[in-house]
Amino acid sequence: AGDGHRCAYCGEVREPGDLSVDHVQPRMRGGNGSPGNVLTACKGCNTRKGSRPLAEFLAEEPTARRNFF
């Protein structure tokens, strides 16, 4: 993958089976599967983010914020 199998939030490189697609704008909040709205996240980070908007998640997770930017 173009992201090197690296989670956008924790920054760890993972096996493909340990990764998932995260919707920046969650689907339950109107987000879609367009390329600009999806990124690679490990399953743990994706679960922690849940249905929160990206800005809220990054505000509450300093490590994720640092790795994302």
Tab-separated table of N, CA and C in Angstrom:
chain	number	residue	atom	x	y	z
A	1	ALA	N	0.846	-1.189	0.000
A	1	ALA	CA	0.000	0.000	0.000
A	1	ALA	C	0.880	1.237	0.000
A	2	GLY	N	0.356	2.339	-0.493
A	2	GLY	CA	1.095	3.589	-0.554
A	2	GLY	C	1.433	4.133	0.821
A	3	ASP	N	0.739	3.644	1.829
A	3	ASP	CA	0.989	4.111	3.201
A	3	ASP	C	1.999	3.226	3.919
A	4	GLY	N	2.543	2.229	3.210
A	4	GLY	CA	3.525	1.337	3.827
A	4	GLY	C	2.958	0.489	4.943
A	5	HIS	N	1.641	0.259	4.925
A	5	HIS	CA	0.958	-0.518	5.976
A	5	HIS	C	1.148	0.119	7.350
A	6	ARG	N	1.194	1.446	7.369
A	6	ARG	CA	1.390	2.203	8.604
A	6	ARG	C	0.059	2.825	9.040
A	7	CYS	N	-0.268	2.664	10.312
A	7	CYS	CA	-1.471	3.270	10.870
A	7	CYS	C	-1.298	4.785	10.899
A	8	ALA	N	-2.276	5.501	10.417
A	8	ALA	CA	-2.222	6.966	10.383
A	8	ALA	C	-2.258	7.578	11.772
A	9	TYR	N	-2.670	6.819	12.771
A	9	TYR	CA	-2.830	7.359	14.116
A	9	TYR	C	-1.695	6.990	15.065
A	10	CYS	N	-1.344	5.710	15.172
A	10	CYS	CA	-0.270	5.331	16.098
A	10	CYS	C	1.082	5.293	15.404
A	11	GLY	N	1.086	5.250	14.079
A	11	GLY	CA	2.322	5.269	13.321
A	11	GLY	C	3.004	3.919	13.191
A	12	GLU	N	2.417	2.885	13.764
A	12	GLU	CA	3.035	1.559	13.704
A	12	GLU	C	2.768	0.890	12.367
A	13	VAL	N	3.800	0.195	11.858
A	13	VAL	CA	3.644	-0.608	10.656
A	13	VAL	C	3.053	-1.940	11.094
A	14	ARG	N	2.008	-2.362	10.412
A	14	ARG	CA	1.295	-3.589	10.791
A	14	ARG	C	1.152	-4.513	9.589
A	15	GLU	N	0.841	-5.757	9.872
A	15	GLU	CA	0.482	-6.701	8.816
A	15	GLU	C	-0.863	-6.268	8.246
A	16	PRO	N	-1.094	-6.501	6.951
A	16	PRO	CA	-2.370	-6.078	6.351
A	16	PRO	C	-3.598	-6.559	7.115
A	17	GLY	N	-3.562	-7.748	7.678
A	17	GLY	CA	-4.709	-8.273	8.416
A	17	GLY	C	-4.990	-7.540	9.720
A	18	ASP	N	-4.017	-6.764	10.189
A	18	ASP	CA	-4.185	-6.003	11.430
A	18	ASP	C	-4.624	-4.567	11.163
A	19	LEU	N	-4.867	-4.256	9.894
A	19	LEU	CA	-5.255	-2.898	9.509
A	19	LEU	C	-6.701	-2.863	9.055
A	20	SER	N	-7.268	-1.679	9.110
A	20	SER	CA	-8.634	-1.483	8.635
A	20	SER	C	-8.720	-0.128	7.945
A	21	VAL	N	-9.820	0.098	7.288
A	21	VAL	CA	-10.079	1.383	6.644
A	21	VAL	C	-10.858	2.238	7.629
A	22	ASP	N	-10.346	3.421	7.915
A	22	ASP	CA	-11.058	4.336	8.789
A	22	ASP	C	-11.669	5.429	7.935
A	23	HIS	N	-12.883	5.789	8.239
A	23	HIS	CA	-13.562	6.893	7.564
A	23	HIS	C	-13.324	8.156	8.386
A	24	VAL	N	-12.617	9.121	7.789
A	24	VAL	CA	-12.299	10.371	8.477
A	24	VAL	C	-13.581	11.010	8.987
A	25	GLN	N	-14.549	11.177	8.106
A	25	GLN	CA	-15.906	11.589	8.494
A	25	GLN	C	-16.685	10.285	8.592
A	26	PRO	N	-17.005	9.821	9.800
A	26	PRO	CA	-17.666	8.527	9.948
A	26	PRO	C	-18.923	8.396	9.088
A	27	ARG	N	-19.130	7.179	8.593
A	27	ARG	CA	-20.308	6.923	7.751
A	27	ARG	C	-21.595	7.276	8.478
A	28	MET	N	-21.654	7.009	9.789
A	28	MET	CA	-22.885	7.314	10.525
A	28	MET	C	-23.107	8.820	10.662
A	29	ARG	N	-22.085	9.605	10.298
A	29	ARG	CA	-22.203	11.067	10.320
A	29	ARG	C	-22.195	11.638	8.908
A	30	GLY	N	-22.477	10.785	7.932
A	30	GLY	CA	-22.605	11.246	6.551
A	30	GLY	C	-21.383	11.054	5.684
A	31	GLY	N	-20.326	10.483	6.222
A	31	GLY	CA	-19.123	10.244	5.431
A	31	GLY	C	-19.336	9.133	4.425
A	32	ASN	N	-18.496	9.127	3.398
A	32	ASN	CA	-18.605	8.093	2.375
A	32	ASN	C	-17.263	7.402	2.196
A	33	GLY	N	-17.172	6.549	1.212
A	33	GLY	CA	-15.953	5.781	0.972
A	33	GLY	C	-15.042	6.404	-0.054
A	34	SER	N	-15.183	7.689	-0.314
A	34	SER	CA	-14.335	8.346	-1.310
A	34	SER	C	-12.885	8.374	-0.821
A	35	PRO	N	-11.930	8.417	-1.754
A	35	PRO	CA	-10.514	8.393	-1.371
A	35	PRO	C	-10.125	9.492	-0.380
A	36	GLY	N	-10.754	10.634	-0.434
A	36	GLY	CA	-10.424	11.703	0.488
A	36	GLY	C	-10.986	11.514	1.886
A	37	ASN	N	-11.816	10.495	2.066
A	37	ASN	CA	-12.440	10.284	3.372
A	37	ASN	C	-11.992	8.993	4.053
A	38	VAL	N	-11.053	8.283	3.471
A	38	VAL	CA	-10.598	7.025	4.067
A	38	VAL	C	-9.081	7.046	4.254
A	39	LEU	N	-8.644	6.369	5.290
A	39	LEU	CA	-7.216	6.198	5.527
A	39	LEU	C	-6.992	4.875	6.227
A	40	THR	N	-5.739	4.473	6.321
A	40	THR	CA	-5.382	3.210	6.952
A	40	THR	C	-5.185	3.413	8.446
A	41	ALA	N	-5.831	2.579	9.228
A	41	ALA	CA	-5.679	2.619	10.683
A	41	ALA	C	-5.605	1.192	11.199
A	42	CYS	N	-4.819	0.990	12.252
A	42	CYS	CA	-4.828	-0.341	12.858
A	42	CYS	C	-6.190	-0.523	13.518
A	43	LYS	N	-6.542	-1.749	13.744
A	43	LYS	CA	-7.865	-2.028	14.299
A	43	LYS	C	-8.050	-1.393	15.675
A	44	GLY	N	-6.989	-1.358	16.486
A	44	GLY	CA	-7.089	-0.765	17.822
A	44	GLY	C	-7.389	0.725	17.761
A	45	CYS	N	-6.660	1.443	16.909
A	45	CYS	CA	-6.897	2.885	16.788
A	45	CYS	C	-8.266	3.159	16.182
A	46	ASN	N	-8.650	2.364	15.196
A	46	ASN	CA	-9.946	2.570	14.572
A	46	ASN	C	-11.064	2.357	15.589
A	47	THR	N	-10.908	1.370	16.446
A	47	THR	CA	-11.902	1.122	17.490
A	47	THR	C	-11.938	2.282	18.487
A	48	ARG	N	-10.759	2.793	18.884
A	48	ARG	CA	-10.720	3.928	19.811
A	48	ARG	C	-11.355	5.169	19.206
A	49	LYS	N	-11.124	5.408	17.926
A	49	LYS	CA	-11.717	6.575	17.274
A	49	LYS	C	-13.230	6.419	17.209
A	50	GLY	N	-13.684	5.229	16.907
A	50	GLY	CA	-15.120	4.972	16.838
A	50	GLY	C	-15.820	5.897	15.865
A	51	SER	N	-16.917	6.456	16.285
A	51	SER	CA	-17.706	7.324	15.404
A	51	SER	C	-17.420	8.800	15.641
A	52	ARG	N	-16.353	9.081	16.398
A	52	ARG	CA	-16.011	10.482	16.636
A	52	ARG	C	-15.479	11.125	15.370
A	53	PRO	N	-15.760	12.392	15.157
A	53	PRO	CA	-15.140	13.110	14.051
A	53	PRO	C	-13.622	13.146	14.251
A	54	LEU	N	-12.886	13.231	13.170
A	54	LEU	CA	-11.428	13.220	13.238
A	54	LEU	C	-10.892	14.300	14.171
A	55	ALA	N	-11.387	15.516	14.066
A	55	ALA	CA	-10.875	16.613	14.896
A	55	ALA	C	-11.044	16.316	16.383
A	56	GLU	N	-12.160	15.742	16.756
A	56	GLU	CA	-12.404	15.407	18.164
A	56	GLU	C	-11.436	14.322	18.624
A	57	PHE	N	-11.281	13.294	17.815
A	57	PHE	CA	-10.367	12.196	18.149
A	57	PHE	C	-8.937	12.718	18.316
A	58	LEU	N	-8.476	13.520	17.366
A	58	LEU	CA	-7.109	14.033	17.435
A	58	LEU	C	-6.921	14.974	18.619
A	59	ALA	N	-7.943	15.727	18.967
A	59	ALA	CA	-7.852	16.635	20.113
A	59	ALA	C	-7.685	15.866	21.421
A	60	GLU	N	-8.277	14.673	21.490
A	60	GLU	CA	-8.250	13.877	22.715
A	60	GLU	C	-7.120	12.851	22.750
A	61	GLU	N	-6.421	12.675	21.630
A	61	GLU	CA	-5.372	11.658	21.527
A	61	GLU	C	-4.080	12.302	21.024
A	62	PRO	N	-3.236	12.816	21.927
A	62	PRO	CA	-2.015	13.512	21.503
A	62	PRO	C	-1.097	12.684	20.600
A	63	THR	N	-0.962	11.387	20.883
A	63	THR	CA	-0.103	10.550	20.044
A	63	THR	C	-0.660	10.449	18.640
A	64	ALA	N	-1.966	10.248	18.533
A	64	ALA	CA	-2.602	10.176	17.211
A	64	ALA	C	-2.437	11.495	16.471
A	65	ARG	N	-2.602	12.609	17.190
A	65	ARG	CA	-2.465	13.931	16.565
A	65	ARG	C	-1.050	14.120	16.022
A	66	ARG	N	-0.057	13.756	16.809
A	66	ARG	CA	1.342	13.901	16.400
A	66	ARG	C	1.635	13.051	15.163
A	67	ASN	N	1.170	11.814	15.152
A	67	ASN	CA	1.438	10.925	14.016
A	67	ASN	C	0.646	11.332	12.783
A	68	PHE	N	-0.565	11.818	12.978
A	68	PHE	CA	-1.412	12.180	11.846
A	68	PHE	C	-0.794	13.345	11.072
A	69	PHE	N	-0.257	14.314	11.804
A	69	PHE	CA	0.312	15.493	11.148
A	69	PHE	C	1.793	15.317	10.931
